[in-house]
Coordinates of N, CA and C and ligand atoms in Angstrom, one line a residue:
X1 N -6.7 -9.1 0.1 CA -6.1 -8.2 1.1 C -6.1 -9.1 2.6
X2 N -4.9 -8.7 3.0 CA -4.6 -9.3 4.5 C -4.8 -8.4 5.8
X3 N -4.8 -8.9 6.8 CA -5.0 -7.9 8.1 C -3.8 -8.2 8.9
X4 N -2.9 -7.4 9.3 CA -1.8 -7.3 10.1 C -2.0 -6.3 11.3
X5 N -1.4 -6.5 12.4 CA -0.9 -6.0 13.4 C 0.6 -5.6 13.5
X6 N 0.8 -4.2 13.7 CA 2.2 -3.9 13.5 C 2.4 -3.0 14.8
X7 N 2.8 -3.7 15.9 CA 3.3 -3.0 17.1 C 4.8 -2.2 17.0
X8 N 4.6 -1.1 17.0 CA 5.7 -0.2 16.9 C 5.8 0.5 15.5
X9 N 4.6 0.9 15.0 CA 4.6 1.6 13.7 C 4.9 2.7 13.2
X10 N 5.4 3.4 14.3 CA 5.4 4.8 14.3 C 7.1 5.2 13.8
X11 N 7.7 4.3 13.8 CA 8.9 4.9 13.7 C 9.7 3.6 13.1
X12 N 10.9 4.2 12.5 CA 12.1 3.1 11.9 C 11.5 2.0 11.2
X13 N 11.6 0.4 11.5 CA 11.9 -0.4 10.9 C 10.3 -0.8 11.2
X14 N 9.4 -0.5 11.8 CA 7.8 -0.7 12.2 C 7.2 0.1 11.3
X15 N 7.7 1.2 10.8 CA 7.1 2.1 10.0 C 7.2 1.8 8.7
X16 N 8.6 1.4 8.4 CA 8.8 1.0 7.1 C 7.8 -0.4 6.9
X17 N 7.6 -1.2 7.8 CA 6.9 -2.7 7.4 C 5.2 -1.9 6.8
X18 N 4.8 -0.9 7.9 CA 3.6 -0.7 7.6 C 3.4 0.1 6.4
X19 N 4.4 1.1 6.0 CA 4.1 1.5 4.5 C 4.1 0.6 3.7
X20 N 5.1 -0.4 3.4 CA 5.4 -1.4 2.4 C 3.9 -2.2 2.3
X21 N 3.5 -2.6 3.6 CA 2.3 -3.4 3.8 C 0.7 -2.7 2.9
X22 N 0.9 -1.5 3.4 CA -0.5 -0.7 2.9 C -0.1 -0.3 1.4
X23 N 1.2 -0.3 1.1 CA 1.6 -0.3 -0.4 C 0.8 -1.4 -1.1
X24 N 1.1 -2.6 -0.6 CA 0.8 -3.8 -1.0 C -0.7 -4.2 -1.1
X25 N -1.7 -3.0 -0.5 CA -3.2 -3.3 -0.1 C -3.3 -4.0 0.9
X26 N -2.8 -4.1 2.0 CA -3.1 -4.9 3.2 C -3.5 -3.8 4.1
X27 N -4.4 -4.4 5.0 CA -5.0 -3.4 6.2 C -4.1 -3.6 7.7
X28 N -3.5 -2.5 7.9 CA -2.8 -2.4 9.0 C -3.1 -1.9 10.2
X29 N -3.2 -2.4 11.5 CA -3.6 -1.8 12.8 C -2.4 -1.6 13.4
X30 N -2.1 -0.4 13.6 CA -0.9 0.0 14.3 C -1.2 0.2 15.9
X31 N -0.2 -0.2 16.8 CA -0.3 -0.2 18.3 C 1.3 0.3 18.7
X32 N 1.1 1.5 19.4 CA 2.5 1.9 20.2 C 1.9 3.2 20.9
X33 N 2.7 4.0 21.4 CA 2.5 5.1 22.0 C 2.0 6.2 21.3
X34 N 2.6 6.9 20.2 CA 2.3 7.9 19.3 C 2.0 7.6 17.9
X35 N 0.9 8.0 17.7 CA 0.2 7.9 16.2 C 1.4 8.3 15.3
X36 N 1.5 7.5 14.4 CA 2.5 7.9 13.1 C 1.7 8.9 12.3
X37 N 2.7 9.6 11.4 CA 2.1 10.6 10.4 C 1.7 10.2 9.1
X38 N 0.7 9.2 9.6 CA -0.2 8.3 8.2 C -1.4 8.3 7.9
X39 N -1.8 8.8 7.0 CA -3.2 8.8 6.6 C -3.6 7.8 5.2
X40 N -4.4 6.8 5.7 CA -4.6 5.6 4.5 C -5.7 5.1 5.1
X41 N -6.6 4.9 4.0 CA -7.8 4.0 4.3 C -7.9 2.7 5.1
X42 N -6.6 2.1 4.9 CA -6.3 0.8 5.3 C -5.5 0.7 6.8
X43 N -5.3 1.9 7.1 CA -4.6 2.2 8.6 C -5.4 2.4 9.6
X44 N -5.4 2.0 10.6 CA -5.8 2.4 11.7 C -5.0 2.8 13.0
X45 N -5.0 3.0 14.0 CA -4.0 3.2 15.2 C -4.9 3.1 16.4
X46 N -3.9 2.6 17.5 CA -4.4 2.3 18.9 C -3.3 2.6 19.7
X47 N -3.3 3.9 20.4 CA -2.4 4.1 21.3 C -2.1 3.0 22.5
X48 N -0.9 2.2 22.5 CA -0.7 1.5 23.6 C 0.8 1.2 24.1
X49 N 1.0 1.5 25.4 CA 2.3 1.4 26.1 C 2.6 0.4 26.2
X50 N 3.8 -0.5 25.6 CA 3.7 -1.9 26.0 C 4.9 -2.1 26.8
X51 N 5.4 -1.0 27.5 CA 6.3 -1.0 28.7 C 5.5 -0.7 30.0
X52 N 4.2 -0.8 29.7 CA 3.3 -0.3 31.1 C 2.9 -1.3 32.0
X53 N 2.6 -1.6 33.2 CA 2.2 -2.6 33.9 C 0.7 -3.1 33.3
X54 N 0.1 -2.2 33.0 CA -1.2 -2.4 32.4 C -1.6 -2.3 31.1
X55 N -1.7 -3.5 30.4 CA -1.8 -3.2 28.9 C -3.3 -3.6 28.7
X56 N -3.9 -2.7 27.8 CA -5.5 -3.2 27.4 C -5.4 -2.9 25.9
X57 N -5.4 -4.0 25.2 CA -5.7 -4.3 24.1 C -7.0 -4.3 23.4
X58 N -7.2 -3.4 22.1 CA -8.5 -3.3 21.7 C -9.0 -4.7 21.1
X59 N -10.5 -5.2 21.1 CA -10.9 -6.3 20.6 C -10.8 -6.1 18.9
X60 N -10.4 -7.2 18.0 CA -10.5 -7.1 16.9 C -11.2 -8.3 16.4
X61 N -12.2 -7.8 15.6 CA -13.0 -8.8 14.9 C -12.3 -9.7 13.7
X62 N -12.8 -10.6 13.9 CA -12.4 -11.6 12.6 C -11.1 -12.2 12.5
X63 N -10.4 -12.4 11.5 CA -8.9 -12.8 11.2 C -7.7 -12.2 11.5
X64 N -6.8 -12.3 12.0 CA -5.5 -11.7 11.9 C -4.3 -12.3 11.3
X65 N -4.1 -12.0 9.9 CA -2.9 -13.0 9.3 C -1.4 -12.8 9.8
X66 N -1.1 -11.8 10.5 CA 0.1 -11.5 11.2 C 0.3 -10.6 12.4
X67 N 1.2 -10.9 12.9 CA 1.4 -10.0 13.8 C 3.1 -9.7 13.8
X68 N 3.6 -8.4 13.6 CA 5.1 -8.1 13.6 C 5.2 -7.1 15.1
X69 N 6.1 -7.5 15.9 CA 6.3 -6.8 17.2 C 7.5 -6.2 16.9
X70 N 7.6 -4.8 16.9 CA 8.8 -4.1 16.7 C 9.4 -3.2 18.0
X71 N 8.4 -3.0 18.9 CA 9.1 -2.2 20.1 C 10.4 -2.9 20.6
X72 N 11.4 -1.8 20.7 CA 12.7 -2.3 21.3 C 13.4 -1.4 22.0
X73 N 14.6 -1.6 22.5 CA 15.5 -0.7 23.3 C 16.9 -0.9 22.8
X74 N 17.5 0.4 23.1 CA 19.1 0.1 23.2 C 19.9 1.0 24.2
X75 N 19.6 0.3 25.4 CA 20.4 1.1 26.7 C 21.5 0.6 26.6
X76 N 22.6 1.0 26.1 CA 23.9 0.3 26.3 C 24.6 1.0 27.5
X77 N 25.1 0.2 28.7 CA 25.6 0.7 29.7 C 26.6 -0.6 30.0
X78 N 27.7 0.0 30.7 CA 28.8 -1.2 31.4 C 27.6 -1.5 32.7
X79 N 28.0 -2.9 32.8 CA 27.4 -3.7 33.6 C 27.2 -3.3 35.1
X80 N 28.3 -2.6 35.5 CA 28.4 -1.9 37.0 C 27.4 -0.9 36.8
X81 N 27.0 -0.5 36.0 CA 26.1 0.9 36.1 C 24.8 0.4 35.8
X82 N 24.4 -0.9 35.6 CA 23.1 -1.4 35.2 C 22.3 -1.8 36.7
X83 N 21.3 -1.3 36.8 CA 20.4 -1.5 38.0 C 19.4 -2.8 37.7
X84 N 18.9 -3.6 38.7 CA 18.2 -4.4 38.2 C 16.4 -4.4 37.3
X85 N 16.2 -2.9 37.9 CA 15.5 -2.7 37.2 C 15.4 -2.2 35.7
X86 N 16.8 -1.9 35.3 CA 17.2 -1.7 33.9 C 16.9 -3.0 33.1
X87 N 17.2 -3.9 33.7 CA 17.0 -5.6 33.2 C 15.8 -5.8 33.1
X88 N 15.0 -5.6 34.3 CA 13.3 -5.8 33.9 C 12.8 -5.1 32.9
X89 N 12.9 -3.6 32.9 CA 12.3 -2.7 31.8 C 12.9 -3.4 30.5
X90 N 13.7 -3.6 30.4 CA 14.2 -4.0 28.9 C 13.5 -5.4 28.4
X91 N 13.5 -6.2 29.4 CA 12.7 -7.7 29.6 C 11.2 -7.2 29.2
X92 N 10.7 -6.3 30.1 CA 9.3 -6.1 29.7 C 8.6 -5.6 28.3
X93 N 9.5 -4.8 27.8 CA 9.2 -4.1 26.7 C 9.5 -5.1 25.5
X94 N 10.5 -5.7 25.3 CA 10.7 -6.5 24.3 C 10.0 -8.0 24.3
X95 N 9.9 -8.6 25.8 CA 9.5 -9.8 25.6 C 8.2 -10.0 26.2
X96 N 7.9 -9.3 27.4 CA 6.6 -9.6 28.1 C 5.6 -8.7 27.1
X97 N 5.8 -7.6 26.5 CA 5.2 -7.0 25.6 C 4.8 -7.6 24.4
X98 N 5.6 -8.6 24.0 CA 5.5 -9.5 22.7 C 4.4 -10.5 23.2
X99 N 4.5 -11.0 24.2 CA 4.0 -12.2 24.8 C 2.5 -11.9 25.0
X100 N 2.2 -10.7 25.3 CA 0.8 -10.1 25.8 C 0.1 -10.1 24.5
X101 N 0.6 -9.3 23.5 CA 0.0 -9.0 22.1 C -0.5 -10.3 21.6
X102 N 0.6 -11.3 21.6 CA 0.4 -12.4 20.8 C -0.7 -13.3 21.3
X103 N -0.6 -13.3 22.8 CA -1.7 -14.0 23.6 C -3.0 -13.8 23.3
X104 N -3.1 -12.2 23.5 CA -4.3 -11.6 23.0 C -5.2 -11.9 21.6
X105 N -4.3 -11.9 20.8 CA -4.9 -12.3 19.3 C -4.5 -13.8 18.8
X106 N -4.3 -14.2 19.6 CA -4.1 -16.0 19.0 C -5.2 -16.5 18.5
X107 N -6.4 -16.2 19.2 CA -7.7 -16.8 18.5 C -8.0 -16.3 17.2
X108 N -7.5 -15.3 16.8 CA -8.0 -14.3 15.8 C -6.8 -14.7 14.6
X109 N -5.5 -15.3 15.3 CA -5.0 -15.4 14.2 C -5.0 -17.0 13.8
X110 N -5.6 -17.7 14.8 CA -6.0 -19.4 14.1 C -6.9 -19.1 13.4
X111 N -7.9 -18.2 13.5 CA -8.9 -17.9 12.1 C -8.2 -17.8 10.8
X112 N -7.2 -17.5 10.7 CA -6.4 -16.9 9.3 C -6.0 -18.1 8.5
X113 N -5.7 -18.0 7.3 CA -5.2 -19.0 6.3 C -3.5 -18.8 6.5
X114 N -2.7 -19.6 7.1 CA -1.3 -19.5 7.1 C -0.8 -18.1 7.8
X115 N -1.2 -18.1 9.0 CA -0.7 -16.8 9.8 C 0.7 -16.9 10.2
X116 N 1.2 -15.9 10.4 CA 2.6 -15.8 11.0 C 2.7 -14.7 12.0
X117 N 3.9 -14.9 13.0 CA 4.5 -13.8 13.7 C 5.7 -13.4 13.4
X118 N 6.0 -12.5 13.5 CA 7.5 -12.0 13.3 C 8.0 -11.0 14.5
X119 N 9.4 -11.3 15.1 CA 9.8 -10.7 16.4 C 10.8 -10.1 16.0
X120 N 11.5 -9.2 16.7 CA 13.2 -8.6 16.6 C 13.8 -8.9 17.8
X121 N 15.0 -9.7 17.3 CA 16.0 -10.1 18.2 C 17.0 -8.9 18.2
X122 N 18.4 -9.1 18.5 CA 19.4 -8.1 18.2 C 20.6 -9.0 17.8
X123 N 21.6 -8.7 17.0 CA 23.0 -9.3 16.7 C 23.7 -9.6 18.1
X124 N 23.0 -8.6 19.1 CA 23.9 -8.8 20.5 C 23.4 -9.9 21.2
X125 N 22.2 -10.8 20.8 CA 21.9 -11.8 21.6 C 22.7 -13.1 21.3
X126 N 23.3 -13.1 20.1 CA 24.4 -14.4 19.9 C 25.7 -14.0 19.9
X127 N 26.0 -12.6 19.9 CA 27.4 -12.1 19.5 C 27.7 -11.4 20.8
X128 N 28.8 -11.8 21.7 CA 29.0 -10.8 22.9 C 29.5 -9.6 22.7
X129 N 29.0 -8.5 23.3 CA 29.4 -7.2 22.8 C 29.3 -6.7 24.3
X130 N 30.4 -5.4 24.4 CA 30.4 -4.8 25.7 C 29.5 -3.9 25.7
X131 N 29.0 -3.7 27.2 CA 27.7 -2.8 27.4 C 26.2 -3.2 27.0
X132 N 26.3 -4.5 26.3 CA 25.1 -4.6 25.7 C 24.3 -6.0 27.0
X133 N 24.7 -6.2 27.8 CA 24.1 -7.2 28.9 C 22.8 -7.1 29.0
X134 N 22.2 -6.0 29.3 CA 20.5 -6.0 29.3 C 19.9 -6.2 28.4
X135 N 20.3 -5.4 27.2 CA 19.5 -5.7 25.9 C 19.6 -7.0 25.3
X136 N 21.0 -7.6 25.3 CA 21.3 -9.0 25.0 C 20.5 -10.1 25.6
X137 N 20.0 -9.9 26.9 CA 19.6 -10.9 27.7 C 18.3 -10.9 27.5
X138 N 17.5 -9.7 27.1 CA 16.0 -9.5 26.8 C 16.2 -10.2 25.2
X139 N 16.9 -9.7 24.4 CA 16.7 -10.2 23.2 C 16.8 -11.6 22.9
X140 N 18.1 -12.4 24.0 CA 17.8 -13.9 24.0 C 16.6 -14.2 24.4
X141 N 15.7 -13.6 25.3 CA 14.6 -14.0 25.5 C 13.7 -14.2 24.3
X142 N 13.7 -13.2 23.4 CA 13.1 -13.0 22.4 C 13.5 -14.2 21.6
X143 N 14.8 -14.7 21.4 CA 15.0 -15.9 20.7 C 14.4 -17.0 21.2
X144 N 14.3 -17.3 22.5 CA 13.7 -18.3 23.2 C 12.1 -18.5 22.8
X145 N 11.5 -17.1 22.8 CA 10.1 -17.4 22.8 C 9.6 -17.6 21.5
X146 N 10.6 -17.3 20.5 CA 10.3 -17.4 19.1 C 10.5 -18.9 18.6
X147 N 11.4 -19.5 19.2 CA 11.6 -21.3 19.0 C 10.6 -21.9 19.6
X148 N 10.1 -21.4 21.1 CA 9.1 -22.2 22.1 C 7.7 -22.3 21.2
X149 N 7.4 -20.9 20.8 CA 6.1 -20.9 20.0 C 5.9 -21.3 18.7
X150 N 7.4 -21.4 18.0 CA 7.0 -21.8 16.9 C 6.7 -23.3 17.1
X151 N 7.2 -24.1 18.1 CA 7.1 -25.5 18.1 C 5.6 -25.7 18.7
X152 N 5.1 -24.7 19.7 CA 4.1 -24.8 20.4 C 2.6 -24.5 19.2
X153 N 3.1 -23.7 18.4 CA 1.7 -22.9 17.4 C 2.1 -24.0 16.1
X154 N 2.9 -24.8 16.0 CA 2.9 -25.4 14.5 C 1.8 -26.6 14.8
X155 N 1.4 -27.1 13.3 CA 1.6 -26.5 12.5 C 0.8 -25.5 11.8
X156 N 0.1 -24.7 12.6 CA -1.1 -23.4 12.2 C -0.4 -22.2 12.0
X157 N 0.6 -21.7 13.3 CA 1.3 -20.5 13.0 C 2.7 -20.6 13.0
X158 N 3.1 -19.8 11.9 CA 4.5 -19.9 12.0 C 5.3 -18.7 12.9
X159 N 6.2 -18.8 13.5 CA 6.9 -17.7 14.4 C 8.5 -17.6 14.2
X160 N 9.0 -16.7 13.7 CA 10.3 -16.4 13.2 C 10.7 -15.1 13.7
X161 N 12.1 -14.6 13.7 CA 12.6 -13.5 14.2 C 13.9 -12.7 13.3
X162 N 14.0 -11.7 13.7 CA 15.1 -10.9 12.8 C 16.0 -10.6 13.8
X163 N 17.3 -10.8 13.5 CA 18.3 -10.4 14.5 C 18.9 -9.2 13.5
X164 N 18.9 -7.8 13.9 CA 19.6 -7.0 13.1 C 20.7 -6.6 13.9
X165 N 21.7 -6.1 13.0 CA 22.7 -5.0 13.5 C 22.4 -3.7 13.3
X166 N 23.0 -3.0 13.7 CA 23.1 -1.3 13.5 C 22.3 -0.9 12.1
X167 N 21.0 -0.7 12.4 CA 20.3 -0.1 11.4 C 19.9 1.6 11.5
X168 N 19.7 2.2 10.6 CA 19.3 3.8 10.7 C 18.3 4.1 10.9
X169 N 17.6 4.3 12.3 CA 16.3 4.6 12.7 C 16.6 5.4 13.9
X170 N 15.3 6.1 14.2 CA 15.7 6.9 15.3 C 16.2 6.2 16.7
X171 N 16.0 5.1 16.8 CA 16.5 4.0 18.0 C 18.0 4.3 17.8
X172 N 18.8 4.4 16.7 CA 20.3 4.0 16.7 C 20.5 5.1 16.5
X173 N 19.9 6.5 16.4 CA 20.6 7.7 16.1 C 21.6 8.1 17.0
X174 N 21.7 8.1 18.1 CA 22.8 8.6 18.9 C 24.2 7.7 18.8
X175 N 23.8 6.8 18.0 CA 25.5 5.9 17.9 C 25.6 6.3 16.4
X176 N 25.0 7.2 15.5 CA 25.4 7.7 14.1 C 25.3 8.8 14.0
X177 N 25.1 9.8 14.7 CA 25.0 11.6 14.6 C 25.7 12.1 14.4
X178 N 27.2 11.7 14.1 CA 27.8 12.4 13.6 C 28.8 11.7 12.5
X179 N 29.3 12.3 11.2 CA 29.9 11.6 10.1 C 31.0 10.5 10.7
X180 N 31.8 11.2 11.7 CA 32.6 10.1 12.6 C 32.1 8.7 12.9
X181 N 31.1 8.9 13.8 CA 30.4 7.7 14.3 C 29.8 7.0 13.1
X182 N 29.2 7.4 12.3 CA 28.6 7.0 11.2 C 29.7 5.9 10.4
X183 N 30.5 6.5 10.4 CA 31.8 5.9 9.2 C 32.4 4.8 10.3
X184 N 32.5 5.0 11.5 CA 33.2 4.1 12.5 C 32.2 2.9 12.5
X185 N 30.9 3.0 12.6 CA 29.6 1.9 12.6 C 29.7 1.2 11.3
X186 N 29.8 1.7 10.3 CA 30.1 0.9 8.7 C 31.3 0.2 8.9
X187 N 32.3 0.7 9.4 CA 33.5 0.0 9.0 C 33.4 -1.2 9.9
X188 N 32.8 -1.3 11.0 CA 32.5 -2.6 11.8 C 32.2 -3.7 11.3
X189 N 31.7 -3.4 10.3 CA 30.7 -4.2 9.5 C 31.3 -5.0 8.2
X190 N 31.5 -6.2 7.9 CA 32.0 -6.9 7.0 C 31.4 -6.1 5.5
X191 N 30.2 -5.9 5.5 CA 29.8 -5.5 4.2 C 30.0 -3.9 4.2
X192 N 30.7 -3.3 5.2 CA 31.0 -2.0 5.5 C 29.7 -0.7 5.3
X193 N 28.9 -1.3 5.8 CA 27.5 -0.2 5.9 C 26.7 -0.7 6.8
X194 N 25.8 0.0 7.3 CA 24.7 -0.3 8.1 C 23.6 -0.4 7.7
X195 N 22.7 -1.0 8.2 CA 21.3 -1.6 7.7 C 20.3 -0.3 7.8
X196 N 19.3 -0.2 6.8 CA 18.5 1.0 6.4 C 17.1 0.0 7.0
X197 N 16.2 0.8 7.4 CA 14.8 0.3 7.9 C 14.2 -0.4 6.8
X198 N 14.0 0.0 5.5 CA 13.7 -0.5 4.4 C 14.4 -2.0 4.1
X199 N 15.7 -2.0 4.6 CA 16.4 -3.5 4.5 C 15.6 -4.4 5.1
X200 N 15.5 -4.0 6.6 CA 14.7 -4.9 7.4 C 13.4 -5.2 7.1
X201 N 12.5 -4.1 6.9 CA 11.0 -4.1 6.7 C 11.0 -5.0 5.3
X202 N 11.5 -4.8 4.5 CA 11.2 -6.0 3.1 C 11.5 -7.7 3.9
X203 N 12.6 -7.5 4.3 CA 12.9 -9.1 4.9 C 11.8 -9.5 5.7
X204 N 11.2 -8.6 6.7 CA 10.6 -9.1 7.7 C 9.1 -9.4 6.9
X205 N 8.7 -8.8 5.9 CA 7.8 -9.1 5.0 C 7.8 -10.6 4.2
X206 N 8.9 -10.7 3.9 CA 9.4 -11.8 2.8 C 9.3 -13.0 4.0
X207 N 9.7 -12.7 5.1 CA 9.6 -13.9 6.2 C 8.5 -14.3 6.4
X208 N 7.5 -13.1 6.9 CA 5.8 -13.2 7.2 C 5.0 -14.2 6.0
X209 N 5.6 -14.0 4.5 CA 5.0 -14.3 3.5 C 5.4 -15.8 3.3
X210 N 6.5 -16.7 3.9 CA 7.5 -17.6 3.5 C 6.6 -18.7 4.5
X211 N 5.9 -19.7 3.6 CA 4.9 -20.5 4.4 C 5.7 -22.0 4.9
X212 N 7.1 -21.9 4.7 CA 7.6 -23.2 4.8 C 8.7 -22.8 5.8
X213 N 8.4 -22.1 6.7 CA 9.7 -21.6 7.4 C 9.0 -21.1 9.0
X214 N 9.6 -21.7 9.8 CA 9.3 -21.4 11.3 C 10.5 -21.8 12.1
X215 N 10.3 -20.9 13.3 CA 11.3 -21.1 14.8 C 12.7 -20.7 14.3
X216 N 12.8 -19.6 13.1 CA 14.2 -19.3 12.8 C 14.3 -17.8 13.3
X217 N 16.0 -17.5 13.2 CA 16.4 -16.1 14.0 C 17.1 -16.1 12.5
X218 N 16.6 -15.1 11.9 CA 17.5 -14.6 10.9 C 18.3 -13.3 10.9
X219 N 19.5 -13.6 10.7 CA 20.7 -12.5 11.0 C 20.5 -11.3 9.8
X220 N 20.2 -10.3 10.1 CA 20.4 -9.2 8.8 C 21.1 -8.1 9.4
X221 N 22.6 -8.5 9.3 CA 23.4 -7.7 10.1 C 25.1 -7.4 9.2
X222 N 25.0 -7.1 8.0 CA 26.1 -6.9 7.2 C 27.2 -7.6 7.3
X223 N 26.7 -8.9 7.6 CA 27.9 -10.1 7.9 C 28.7 -10.0 9.6
X224 N 28.2 -9.0 10.4 CA 28.7 -9.1 11.8 C 29.0 -10.2 12.2
X225 N 27.8 -10.9 12.4 CA 27.6 -12.1 13.3 C 28.5 -13.3 12.8
X226 N 28.6 -13.1 11.8 CA 29.1 -14.7 10.9 C 30.6 -14.6 10.3
X227 N 30.9 -13.3 10.1 CA 32.4 -13.1 9.0 C 33.4 -12.6 9.9
X228 N 34.5 -12.9 9.7 CA 35.6 -12.3 9.9 C 36.2 -11.4 9.7
Ligands
LIG301 N1 17.9 0.1 14.9 C1 19.0 -0.5 15.6 O1 20.0 -0.3 15.2 C2 18.5 -2.1 15.7 C3 19.7 -3.1 16.3 C4 19.2 -4.4 16.8 C5 18.0 -4.5 16.9 N2 16.6 -3.8 16.8 C6 15.5 -3.9 17.1 O2 14.5 -3.9 16.1 C7 13.1 -3.5 16.4 C8 12.8 -2.1 15.8 O3 13.8 -1.3 16.0 P1 13.8 0.5 15.2 O4 15.1 0.7 15.2 O5 12.8 0.5 14.2 O6 13.4 1.3 16.4 P2 12.4 2.6 16.6 O7 12.9 3.2 15.5 O8 12.7 3.4 18.0 O9 10.8 2.1 16.5 C9 10.6 1.8 17.5 C10 9.1 1.5 17.4 O10 8.3 0.7 18.8 C11 7.8 1.8 19.6 N3 7.7 2.0 21.0 C12 9.0 1.7 21.7 N4 8.5 1.9 23.0 C13 7.3 1.5 23.2 C14 6.6 1.4 24.1 N5 7.1 1.5 25.5 N6 5.3 1.0 23.9 C15 4.8 0.7 22.6 N7 5.5 1.1 21.5 C16 6.8 1.4 21.6 C17 7.9 3.1 19.1 O11 6.6 4.1 19.1 P3 6.3 5.2 20.3 O12 7.4 5.7 20.6 O13 5.3 5.9 19.6 O14 5.8 4.1 21.1 C18 8.3 3.0 17.4 O15 7.2 3.0 16.7 C19 13.4 -3.3 18.0 O16 13.0 -4.2 18.5 C20 15.1 -3.4 18.1 O17 15.2 -3.6 19.3 C21 17.2 -2.6 16.3

């Protein structure tokens, strides 16, 4: 049995990661604002707002095998309507929150055998898309953090990220909440579909378990970033 921290365990991809890990018999400590509707002997939850100015994380005794950081945002707006605070808020939630969590539990990660960190970028970090300037900037920060920490923490701790395209979760609901919007989103992707939370969660766990991989940004995006 391994012990994982899943930030963003209440919804979407993080919830699917949490359920998969629990099914595999691992211990999960979930952290975000709202407790998920989950009752399991191996699951515990601490309410944390990673977008706040003051984040107080709980003490965790013993080793931690891995950290998944899933909180993120999709505020799509024309650049002319974005204020500096929008860039700051996206950066805090996506990048600073991850940095605070990793820094807090670095000693516990170092105690583990072959520990890992898995972060979430977005297809928009590497592929220019209208109205994505704030979130793409923050997610590009996640990609820089991934590679820098992978270098700094090698050979002990592996650090990787997944860059998804549109995935069916509460975060993306407003873009796919009618049959027309859903079909248009599917059509934009070479594989003519959008992702499911489980598609992303199973990949995240595989990457976490792969001991010969670090500093990578893996596109799970229906081919959007690489196929014409
Ligand atoms: N879904 C997509 O289409 C898509 C596309 C590209 C990238 N991504 C990235 O994939 C990751 C997971 O996305 P998702 O679709 O699974 O999102 P989601 O369904 O909205 O879930 C996000 C999780 O993060 C938590 N969270 C949000 N704000 C938080 C805050 N201020 N403090 C603490 N926790 C917070 C939420 O819990 P609480 O609300 O309870 O706090 C929730 O558990 C994100 O980083 C996202 O940017 C998603």
